[in-house]
């Protein structure tokens, strides 16, 4: 029934950019604009991969990752792939994201080709390999 990617991000420009980029590769994007909404969406929906912004208006991305990994509502969230999207890779965001339970990280500004490659490393595009 398609591949569902959840993007937890409060910036509407990044949200639109990623939505267009992923839908062009056949993925379905679910959106959450706060950390708490992101956790509840991950628990409520069938999610194949999570993209996670670190700077969110309520709880930060590290806390989101910890809550997702330790969810008692949905045990499969302990291994759903999480890609952190960090604004301050040089300030240790990346290492903190990994220790909070994220699998990999990528830096802002978002590079579309890197995004496709990172996502496809976990969940192949329904449209086949990128030409
Ligand atoms: Mn943000």
PDB file of C-alpha atoms and ligand atoms in Angstrom:
ATOM      1  CA  UNK A   1       0.000   0.000   0.000  1.00  0.00           C
ATOM      2  CA  UNK A   2       2.836   2.408  -0.719  1.00  0.00           C
ATOM      3  CA  UNK A   3       5.667   3.649   1.420  1.00  0.00           C
ATOM      4  CA  UNK A   4       4.831   6.151   4.146  1.00  0.00           C
ATOM      5  CA  UNK A   5       7.459   8.605   5.299  1.00  0.00           C
ATOM      6  CA  UNK A   6       6.786  10.825   8.305  1.00  0.00           C
ATOM      7  CA  UNK A   7       8.524  14.203   8.334  1.00  0.00           C
ATOM      8  CA  UNK A   8       8.567  15.983  11.694  1.00  0.00           C
ATOM      9  CA  UNK A   9       9.455  19.589  10.841  1.00  0.00           C
ATOM     10  CA  UNK A  10       8.174  23.018  11.848  1.00  0.00           C
ATOM     11  CA  UNK A  11       9.533  24.935   8.858  1.00  0.00           C
ATOM     12  CA  UNK A  12       6.918  25.036   6.058  1.00  0.00           C
ATOM     13  CA  UNK A  13       9.505  25.710   3.344  1.00  0.00           C
ATOM     14  CA  UNK A  14      11.496  22.610   4.243  1.00  0.00           C
ATOM     15  CA  UNK A  15       8.265  20.645   4.529  1.00  0.00           C
ATOM     16  CA  UNK A  16       7.178  21.636   1.017  1.00  0.00           C
ATOM     17  CA  UNK A  17      10.620  20.989  -0.456  1.00  0.00           C
ATOM     18  CA  UNK A  18      10.792  17.489   1.021  1.00  0.00           C
ATOM     19  CA  UNK A  19       7.177  16.727   0.142  1.00  0.00           C
ATOM     20  CA  UNK A  20       7.788  17.532  -3.520  1.00  0.00           C
ATOM     21  CA  UNK A  21      11.108  15.678  -3.603  1.00  0.00           C
ATOM     22  CA  UNK A  22       9.740  12.494  -2.045  1.00  0.00           C
ATOM     23  CA  UNK A  23       6.409  12.455  -3.858  1.00  0.00           C
ATOM     24  CA  UNK A  24       8.312  12.777  -7.128  1.00  0.00           C
ATOM     25  CA  UNK A  25       9.923   9.440  -6.229  1.00  0.00           C
ATOM     26  CA  UNK A  26       6.619   7.778  -5.412  1.00  0.00           C
ATOM     27  CA  UNK A  27       6.677   7.988  -1.615  1.00  0.00           C
ATOM     28  CA  UNK A  28       3.777   9.244   0.486  1.00  0.00           C
ATOM     29  CA  UNK A  29       4.612  12.005   2.975  1.00  0.00           C
ATOM     30  CA  UNK A  30       2.902  12.363   6.343  1.00  0.00           C
ATOM     31  CA  UNK A  31       3.538  15.670   8.078  1.00  0.00           C
ATOM     32  CA  UNK A  32       3.862  16.737  11.713  1.00  0.00           C
ATOM     33  CA  UNK A  33       4.786  20.294  12.703  1.00  0.00           C
ATOM     34  CA  UNK A  34       5.609  19.640  16.381  1.00  0.00           C
ATOM     35  CA  UNK A  35       7.517  16.963  18.240  1.00  0.00           C
ATOM     36  CA  UNK A  36       4.543  15.761  20.254  1.00  0.00           C
ATOM     37  CA  UNK A  37       2.399  15.468  17.121  1.00  0.00           C
ATOM     38  CA  UNK A  38       5.245  13.616  15.458  1.00  0.00           C
ATOM     39  CA  UNK A  39       5.389  11.003  18.199  1.00  0.00           C
ATOM     40  CA  UNK A  40       1.613  10.492  18.187  1.00  0.00           C
ATOM     41  CA  UNK A  41       1.538  10.244  14.385  1.00  0.00           C
ATOM     42  CA  UNK A  42       4.330   7.666  14.456  1.00  0.00           C
ATOM     43  CA  UNK A  43       2.322   5.651  16.969  1.00  0.00           C
ATOM     44  CA  UNK A  44      -0.979   5.962  15.079  1.00  0.00           C
ATOM     45  CA  UNK A  45       0.030   5.430  11.447  1.00  0.00           C
ATOM     46  CA  UNK A  46       1.926   2.797   9.482  1.00  0.00           C
ATOM     47  CA  UNK A  47       5.296   4.491   9.039  1.00  0.00           C
ATOM     48  CA  UNK A  48       8.224   3.087   7.038  1.00  0.00           C
ATOM     49  CA  UNK A  49      10.740   5.834   7.768  1.00  0.00           C
ATOM     50  CA  UNK A  50      10.954   9.029   9.810  1.00  0.00           C
ATOM     51  CA  UNK A  51      12.718  12.262   8.883  1.00  0.00           C
ATOM     52  CA  UNK A  52      13.311  14.269  12.030  1.00  0.00           C
ATOM     53  CA  UNK A  53      14.150  17.948  12.405  1.00  0.00           C
ATOM     54  CA  UNK A  54      16.064  18.707  15.606  1.00  0.00           C
ATOM     55  CA  UNK A  55      14.913  22.265  16.337  1.00  0.00           C
ATOM     56  CA  UNK A  56      11.193  21.976  17.009  1.00  0.00           C
ATOM     57  CA  UNK A  57       8.871  24.366  18.869  1.00  0.00           C
ATOM     58  CA  UNK A  58       7.960  22.017  21.720  1.00  0.00           C
ATOM     59  CA  UNK A  59      10.179  19.056  22.538  1.00  0.00           C
ATOM     60  CA  UNK A  60      13.415  18.865  20.534  1.00  0.00           C
ATOM     61  CA  UNK A  61      14.281  16.181  18.022  1.00  0.00           C
ATOM     62  CA  UNK A  62      16.457  14.273  20.491  1.00  0.00           C
ATOM     63  CA  UNK A  63      13.521  13.889  22.840  1.00  0.00           C
ATOM     64  CA  UNK A  64      11.290  12.921  19.904  1.00  0.00           C
ATOM     65  CA  UNK A  65      13.755  10.194  18.935  1.00  0.00           C
ATOM     66  CA  UNK A  66      13.945   8.897  22.506  1.00  0.00           C
ATOM     67  CA  UNK A  67      10.148   8.802  22.834  1.00  0.00           C
ATOM     68  CA  UNK A  68       9.758   7.037  19.495  1.00  0.00           C
ATOM     69  CA  UNK A  69      12.429   4.451  20.316  1.00  0.00           C
ATOM     70  CA  UNK A  70      10.921   3.703  23.710  1.00  0.00           C
ATOM     71  CA  UNK A  71       7.257   3.776  22.653  1.00  0.00           C
ATOM     72  CA  UNK A  72       5.181   1.311  24.627  1.00  0.00           C
ATOM     73  CA  UNK A  73       2.214   1.957  22.329  1.00  0.00           C
ATOM     74  CA  UNK A  74       4.016   0.522  19.304  1.00  0.00           C
ATOM     75  CA  UNK A  75       7.021  -1.742  19.745  1.00  0.00           C
ATOM     76  CA  UNK A  76       8.009  -1.631  16.054  1.00  0.00           C
ATOM     77  CA  UNK A  77       9.086   1.973  16.566  1.00  0.00           C
ATOM     78  CA  UNK A  78      12.188   0.644  18.268  1.00  0.00           C
ATOM     79  CA  UNK A  79      13.610  -0.151  14.823  1.00  0.00           C
ATOM     80  CA  UNK A  80      11.853   2.149  12.324  1.00  0.00           C
ATOM     81  CA  UNK A  81      14.593   4.044  10.430  1.00  0.00           C
ATOM     82  CA  UNK A  82      15.070   7.622  11.652  1.00  0.00           C
ATOM     83  CA  UNK A  83      17.053  10.166   9.657  1.00  0.00           C
ATOM     84  CA  UNK A  84      17.880  13.300  11.658  1.00  0.00           C
ATOM     85  CA  UNK A  85      18.002  16.584   9.788  1.00  0.00           C
ATOM     86  CA  UNK A  86      20.382  18.815  11.706  1.00  0.00           C
ATOM     87  CA  UNK A  87      21.055  22.538  11.378  1.00  0.00           C
ATOM     88  CA  UNK A  88      24.205  22.619  13.497  1.00  0.00           C
ATOM     89  CA  UNK A  89      26.285  19.613  12.534  1.00  0.00           C
ATOM     90  CA  UNK A  90      29.413  21.347  13.795  1.00  0.00           C
ATOM     91  CA  UNK A  91      27.968  21.886  17.273  1.00  0.00           C
ATOM     92  CA  UNK A  92      27.518  18.214  18.040  1.00  0.00           C
ATOM     93  CA  UNK A  93      23.921  17.857  16.872  1.00  0.00           C
ATOM     94  CA  UNK A  94      24.827  14.850  14.784  1.00  0.00           C
ATOM     95  CA  UNK A  95      26.424  12.897  17.623  1.00  0.00           C
ATOM     96  CA  UNK A  96      23.550  13.762  19.949  1.00  0.00           C
ATOM     97  CA  UNK A  97      21.049  12.642  17.306  1.00  0.00           C
ATOM     98  CA  UNK A  98      22.769   9.278  16.970  1.00  0.00           C
ATOM     99  CA  UNK A  99      22.921   8.731  20.716  1.00  0.00           C
ATOM    100  CA  UNK A 100      19.209   9.617  20.963  1.00  0.00           C
ATOM    101  CA  UNK A 101      18.424   6.725  18.616  1.00  0.00           C
ATOM    102  CA  UNK A 102      18.575   8.171  15.097  1.00  0.00           C
ATOM    103  CA  UNK A 103      20.223   5.927  12.486  1.00  0.00           C
ATOM    104  CA  UNK A 104      21.883   8.593  10.363  1.00  0.00           C
ATOM    105  CA  UNK A 105      21.839  12.342  10.008  1.00  0.00           C
ATOM    106  CA  UNK A 106      21.995  14.845   7.218  1.00  0.00           C
ATOM    107  CA  UNK A 107      22.723  18.556   7.409  1.00  0.00           C
ATOM    108  CA  UNK A 108      20.612  21.516   6.428  1.00  0.00           C
ATOM    109  CA  UNK A 109      20.254  23.066   3.938  1.00  0.00           C
ATOM    110  CA  UNK A 110      18.615  19.946   2.538  1.00  0.00           C
ATOM    111  CA  UNK A 111      20.234  18.596  -0.618  1.00  0.00           C
ATOM    112  CA  UNK A 112      17.635  16.743  -2.670  1.00  0.00           C
ATOM    113  CA  UNK A 113      20.013  14.168  -4.110  1.00  0.00           C
ATOM    114  CA  UNK A 114      21.389  13.388  -0.676  1.00  0.00           C
ATOM    115  CA  UNK A 115      17.824  13.096   0.637  1.00  0.00           C
ATOM    116  CA  UNK A 116      16.857  10.622  -2.082  1.00  0.00           C
ATOM    117  CA  UNK A 117      20.011   8.581  -1.460  1.00  0.00           C
ATOM    118  CA  UNK A 118      19.562   8.501   2.317  1.00  0.00           C
ATOM    119  CA  UNK A 119      15.907   7.530   2.061  1.00  0.00           C
ATOM    120  CA  UNK A 120      16.463   4.910  -0.634  1.00  0.00           C
ATOM    121  CA  UNK A 121      19.181   3.287   1.460  1.00  0.00           C
ATOM    122  CA  UNK A 122      16.378   2.261   3.861  1.00  0.00           C
ATOM    123  CA  UNK A 123      13.276   2.072   1.674  1.00  0.00           C
ATOM    124  CA  UNK A 124      13.610   1.604  -2.107  1.00  0.00           C
ATOM    125  CA  UNK A 125      11.523   3.969  -4.214  1.00  0.00           C
ATOM    126  CA  UNK A 126       8.320   2.432  -5.627  1.00  0.00           C
ATOM    127  CA  UNK A 127       9.475   3.906  -8.930  1.00  0.00           C
ATOM    128  CA  UNK A 128      12.690   1.878  -9.022  1.00  0.00           C
ATOM    129  CA  UNK A 129      16.299   3.052  -8.837  1.00  0.00           C
ATOM    130  CA  UNK A 130      17.064   6.676  -9.644  1.00  0.00           C
ATOM    131  CA  UNK A 131      18.352   6.956 -13.213  1.00  0.00           C
TER     132      UNK A 131
HETATM  133 MN1  LIG B   1      12.940  23.410  12.938  1.00  0.00          MN
END
